[in-house]
mmCIF file of C-alpha atoms in Angstrom:
data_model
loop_
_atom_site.group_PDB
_atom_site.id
_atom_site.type_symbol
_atom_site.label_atom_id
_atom_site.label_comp_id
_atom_site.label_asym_id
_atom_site.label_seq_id
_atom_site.Cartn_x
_atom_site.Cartn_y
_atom_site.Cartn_z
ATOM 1 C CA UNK A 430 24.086 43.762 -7.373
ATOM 2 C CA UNK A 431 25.091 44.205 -3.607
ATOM 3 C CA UNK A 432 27.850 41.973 -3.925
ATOM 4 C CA UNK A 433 27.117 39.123 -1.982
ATOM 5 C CA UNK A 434 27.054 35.940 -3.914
ATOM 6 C CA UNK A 435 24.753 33.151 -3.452
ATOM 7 C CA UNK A 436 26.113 29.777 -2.375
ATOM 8 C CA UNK A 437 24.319 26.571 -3.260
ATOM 9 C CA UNK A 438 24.171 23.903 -0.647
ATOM 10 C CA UNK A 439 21.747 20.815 -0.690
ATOM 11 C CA UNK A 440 22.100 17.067 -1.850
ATOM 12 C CA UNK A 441 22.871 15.615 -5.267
ATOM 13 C CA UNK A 442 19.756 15.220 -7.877
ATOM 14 C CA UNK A 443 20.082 11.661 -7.313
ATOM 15 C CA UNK A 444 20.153 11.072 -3.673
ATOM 16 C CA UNK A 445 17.369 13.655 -3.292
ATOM 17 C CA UNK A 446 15.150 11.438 -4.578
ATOM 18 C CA UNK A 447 16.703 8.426 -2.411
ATOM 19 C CA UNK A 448 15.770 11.032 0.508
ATOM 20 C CA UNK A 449 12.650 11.870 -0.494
ATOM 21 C CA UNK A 450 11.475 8.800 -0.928
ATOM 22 C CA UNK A 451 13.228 7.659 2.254
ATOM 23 C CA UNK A 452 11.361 10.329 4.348
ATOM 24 C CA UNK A 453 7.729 9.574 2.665
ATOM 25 C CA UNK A 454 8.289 5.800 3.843
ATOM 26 C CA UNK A 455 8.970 6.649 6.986
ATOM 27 C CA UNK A 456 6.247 9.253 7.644
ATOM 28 C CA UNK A 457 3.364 6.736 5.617
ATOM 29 C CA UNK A 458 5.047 3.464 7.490
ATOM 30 C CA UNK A 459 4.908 5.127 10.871
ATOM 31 C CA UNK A 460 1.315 6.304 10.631
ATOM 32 C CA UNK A 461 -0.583 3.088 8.816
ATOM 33 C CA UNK A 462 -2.429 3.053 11.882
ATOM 34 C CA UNK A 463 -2.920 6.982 12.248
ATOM 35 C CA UNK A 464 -4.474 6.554 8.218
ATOM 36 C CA UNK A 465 -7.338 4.625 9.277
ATOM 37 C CA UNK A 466 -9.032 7.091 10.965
ATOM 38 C CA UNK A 467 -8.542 9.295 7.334
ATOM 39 C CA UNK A 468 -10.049 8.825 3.988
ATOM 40 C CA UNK A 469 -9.414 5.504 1.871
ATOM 41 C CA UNK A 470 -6.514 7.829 -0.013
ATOM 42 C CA UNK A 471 -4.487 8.084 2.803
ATOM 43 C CA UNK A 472 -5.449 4.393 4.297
ATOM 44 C CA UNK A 473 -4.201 3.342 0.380
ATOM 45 C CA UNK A 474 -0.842 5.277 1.505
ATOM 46 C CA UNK A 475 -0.463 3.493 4.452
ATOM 47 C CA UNK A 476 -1.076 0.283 2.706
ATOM 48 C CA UNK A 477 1.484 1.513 -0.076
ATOM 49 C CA UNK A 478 4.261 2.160 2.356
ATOM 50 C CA UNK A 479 3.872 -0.604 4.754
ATOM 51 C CA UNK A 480 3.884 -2.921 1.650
ATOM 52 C CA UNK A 481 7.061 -1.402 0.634
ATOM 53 C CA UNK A 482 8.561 -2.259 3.677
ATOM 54 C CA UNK A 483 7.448 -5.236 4.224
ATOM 55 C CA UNK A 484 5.858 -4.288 7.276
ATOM 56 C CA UNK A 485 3.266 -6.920 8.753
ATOM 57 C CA UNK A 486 2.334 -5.620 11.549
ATOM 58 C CA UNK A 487 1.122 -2.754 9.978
ATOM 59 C CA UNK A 488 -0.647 -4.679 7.133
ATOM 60 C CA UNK A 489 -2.753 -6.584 9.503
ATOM 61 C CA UNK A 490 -3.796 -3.431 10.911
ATOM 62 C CA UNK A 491 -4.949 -2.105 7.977
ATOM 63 C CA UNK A 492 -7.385 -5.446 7.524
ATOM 64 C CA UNK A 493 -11.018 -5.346 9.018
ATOM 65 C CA UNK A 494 -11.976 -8.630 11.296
ATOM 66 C CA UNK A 495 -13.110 -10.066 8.283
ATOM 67 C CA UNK A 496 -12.458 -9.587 4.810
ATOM 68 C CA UNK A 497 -11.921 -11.127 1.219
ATOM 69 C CA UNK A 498 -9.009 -11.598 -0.248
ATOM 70 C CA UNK A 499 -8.143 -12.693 -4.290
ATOM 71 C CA UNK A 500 -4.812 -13.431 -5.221
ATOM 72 C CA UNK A 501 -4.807 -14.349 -8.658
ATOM 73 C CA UNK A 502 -7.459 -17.175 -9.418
ATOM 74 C CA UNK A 503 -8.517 -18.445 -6.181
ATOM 75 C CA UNK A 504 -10.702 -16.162 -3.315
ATOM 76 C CA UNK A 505 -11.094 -16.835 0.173
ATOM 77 C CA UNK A 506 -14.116 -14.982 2.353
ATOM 78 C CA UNK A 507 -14.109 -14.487 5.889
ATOM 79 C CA UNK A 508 -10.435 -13.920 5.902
ATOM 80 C CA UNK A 509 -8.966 -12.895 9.634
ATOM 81 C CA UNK A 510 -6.034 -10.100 9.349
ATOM 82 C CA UNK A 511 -3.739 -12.445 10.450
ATOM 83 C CA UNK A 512 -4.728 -15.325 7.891
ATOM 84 C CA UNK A 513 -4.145 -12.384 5.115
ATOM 85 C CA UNK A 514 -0.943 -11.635 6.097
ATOM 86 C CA UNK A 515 0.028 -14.890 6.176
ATOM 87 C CA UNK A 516 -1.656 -14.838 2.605
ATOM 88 C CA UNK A 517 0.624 -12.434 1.440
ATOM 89 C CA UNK A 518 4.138 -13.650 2.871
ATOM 90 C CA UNK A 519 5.142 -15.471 -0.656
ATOM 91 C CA UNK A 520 4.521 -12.324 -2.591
ATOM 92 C CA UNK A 521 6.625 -10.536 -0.295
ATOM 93 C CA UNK A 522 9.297 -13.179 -0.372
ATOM 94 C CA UNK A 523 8.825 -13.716 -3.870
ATOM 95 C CA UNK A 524 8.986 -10.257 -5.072
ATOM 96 C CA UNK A 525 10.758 -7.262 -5.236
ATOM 97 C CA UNK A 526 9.716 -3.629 -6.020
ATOM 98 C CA UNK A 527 9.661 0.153 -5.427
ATOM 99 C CA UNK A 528 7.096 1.791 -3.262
ATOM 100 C CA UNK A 529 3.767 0.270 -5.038
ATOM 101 C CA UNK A 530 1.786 3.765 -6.470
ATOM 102 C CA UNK A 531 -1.341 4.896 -5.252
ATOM 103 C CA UNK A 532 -2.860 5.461 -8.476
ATOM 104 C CA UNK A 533 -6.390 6.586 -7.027
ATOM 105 C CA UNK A 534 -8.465 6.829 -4.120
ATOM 106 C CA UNK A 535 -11.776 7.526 -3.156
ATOM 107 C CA UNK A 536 -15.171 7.007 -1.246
ATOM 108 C CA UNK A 537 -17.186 5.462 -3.159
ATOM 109 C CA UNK A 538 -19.632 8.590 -2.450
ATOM 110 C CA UNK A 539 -19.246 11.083 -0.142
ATOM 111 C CA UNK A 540 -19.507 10.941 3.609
ATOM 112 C CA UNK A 541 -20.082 7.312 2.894
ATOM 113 C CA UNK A 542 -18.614 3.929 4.859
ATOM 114 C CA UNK A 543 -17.070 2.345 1.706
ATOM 115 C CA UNK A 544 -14.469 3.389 -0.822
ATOM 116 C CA UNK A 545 -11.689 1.989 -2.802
ATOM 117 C CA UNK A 546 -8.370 2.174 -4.156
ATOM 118 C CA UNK A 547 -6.116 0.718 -7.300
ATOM 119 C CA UNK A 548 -2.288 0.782 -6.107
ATOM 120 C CA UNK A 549 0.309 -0.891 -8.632
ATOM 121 C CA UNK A 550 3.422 -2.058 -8.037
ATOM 122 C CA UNK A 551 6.257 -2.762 -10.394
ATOM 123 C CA UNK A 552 7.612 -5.781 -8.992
ATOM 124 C CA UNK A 553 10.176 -8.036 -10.193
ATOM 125 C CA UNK A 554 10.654 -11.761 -9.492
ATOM 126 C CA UNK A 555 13.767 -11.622 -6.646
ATOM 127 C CA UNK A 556 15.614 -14.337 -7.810
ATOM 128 C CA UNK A 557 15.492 -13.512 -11.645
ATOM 129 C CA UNK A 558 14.767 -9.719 -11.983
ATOM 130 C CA UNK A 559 12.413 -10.773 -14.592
ATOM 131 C CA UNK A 560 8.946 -8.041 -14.301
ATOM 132 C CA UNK A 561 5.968 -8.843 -13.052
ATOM 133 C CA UNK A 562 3.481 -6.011 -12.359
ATOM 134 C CA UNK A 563 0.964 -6.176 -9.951
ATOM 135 C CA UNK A 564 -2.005 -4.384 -9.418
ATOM 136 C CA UNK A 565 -4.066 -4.126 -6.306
ATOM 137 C CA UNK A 566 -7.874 -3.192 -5.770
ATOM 138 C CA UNK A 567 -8.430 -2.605 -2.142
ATOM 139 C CA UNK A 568 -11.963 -1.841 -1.201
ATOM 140 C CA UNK A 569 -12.494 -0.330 1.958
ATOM 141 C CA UNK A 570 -15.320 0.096 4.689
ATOM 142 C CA UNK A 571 -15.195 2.502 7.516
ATOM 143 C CA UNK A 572 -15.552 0.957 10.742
ATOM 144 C CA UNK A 573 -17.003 3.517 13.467
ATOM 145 C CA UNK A 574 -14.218 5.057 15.382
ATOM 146 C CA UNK A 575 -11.724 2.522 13.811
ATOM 147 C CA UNK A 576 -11.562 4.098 10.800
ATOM 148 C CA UNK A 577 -10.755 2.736 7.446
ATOM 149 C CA UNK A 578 -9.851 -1.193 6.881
ATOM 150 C CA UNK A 579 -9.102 -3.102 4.196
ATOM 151 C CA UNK A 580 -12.481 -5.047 3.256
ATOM 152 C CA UNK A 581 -11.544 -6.685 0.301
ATOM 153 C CA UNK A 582 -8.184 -7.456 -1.472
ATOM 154 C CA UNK A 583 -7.817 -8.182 -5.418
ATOM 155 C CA UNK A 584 -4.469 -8.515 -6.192
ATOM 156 C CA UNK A 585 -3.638 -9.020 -9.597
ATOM 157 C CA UNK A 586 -0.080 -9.892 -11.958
#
């Protein structure tokens, strides 16, 4: 022993994950856009974090021009990015959640122009705090120098 003790400094187990979580939202919301030029796992981050935050811009520039979108029971084609968004205000409103997880990611083969994602999210109604689990199936298509969009939307509860 050389005598000199070692002296602990950092944050609390619990707010380190407050902060960790804090800094991944911020570094995922702040580069949605910089994701679409990266594989569909990263794109499905971007998507993940700017769903957390309820961050519309960024969702709409995750869609392509024109895409599907399910919600539930009822499908719409040809959907503009702006018409999705608009889409998905109620769930927004509606619900309330931590960070939705990326569960997986992936072309659909490599060096192709399509791939997919399932993210879920453990939402609960915001007036009741009752659960209500939602799972989303984003397929996505690469888009020349654009990058990855968001070609079609399933979301699920």
């Amino acid at each position: 022993m050389s005598g000199r003790r070692s002296v602990r400094v950092g944050v609390p187990r619990r707010a380190a994950g407050g902060v960790i979580v804090a800094v991944c939202l911020l570094v995922a919301g702040g580069t949605a856009l910089a994701a679409q030029g990266r594989q569909p796992d990263a794109t499905a981050a971007g998507f993940a974090a700017a769903w957390a935050t309820a961050d519309t811009d960024a969702l709409r520039s995750l869609f392509a021009p024109r895409s599907r979108l399910t919600i539930g029971d009822r499908t719409r084609t040809g959907v503009r990015p702006d018409q999705a968004v608009a889409a998905l205000q109620p769930l927004l409103a509606d619900f309330v959640g931590p960070t939705p997880l990326v569960v997986r990611a992936k072309p659909n083969e490599p060096g192709g122009d399509t791939g997919f994602a399932e993210v879920r999210w453990d939402a609960r109604f915001r007036d009741s705090g009752t659960p209500r689990p939602h799972t989303f199936i984003v397929t996505f298509v690469r888009l020349d120098d654009d990058g990855w969009r968001i070609s079609d939307l399933r979301i699920l509860s």
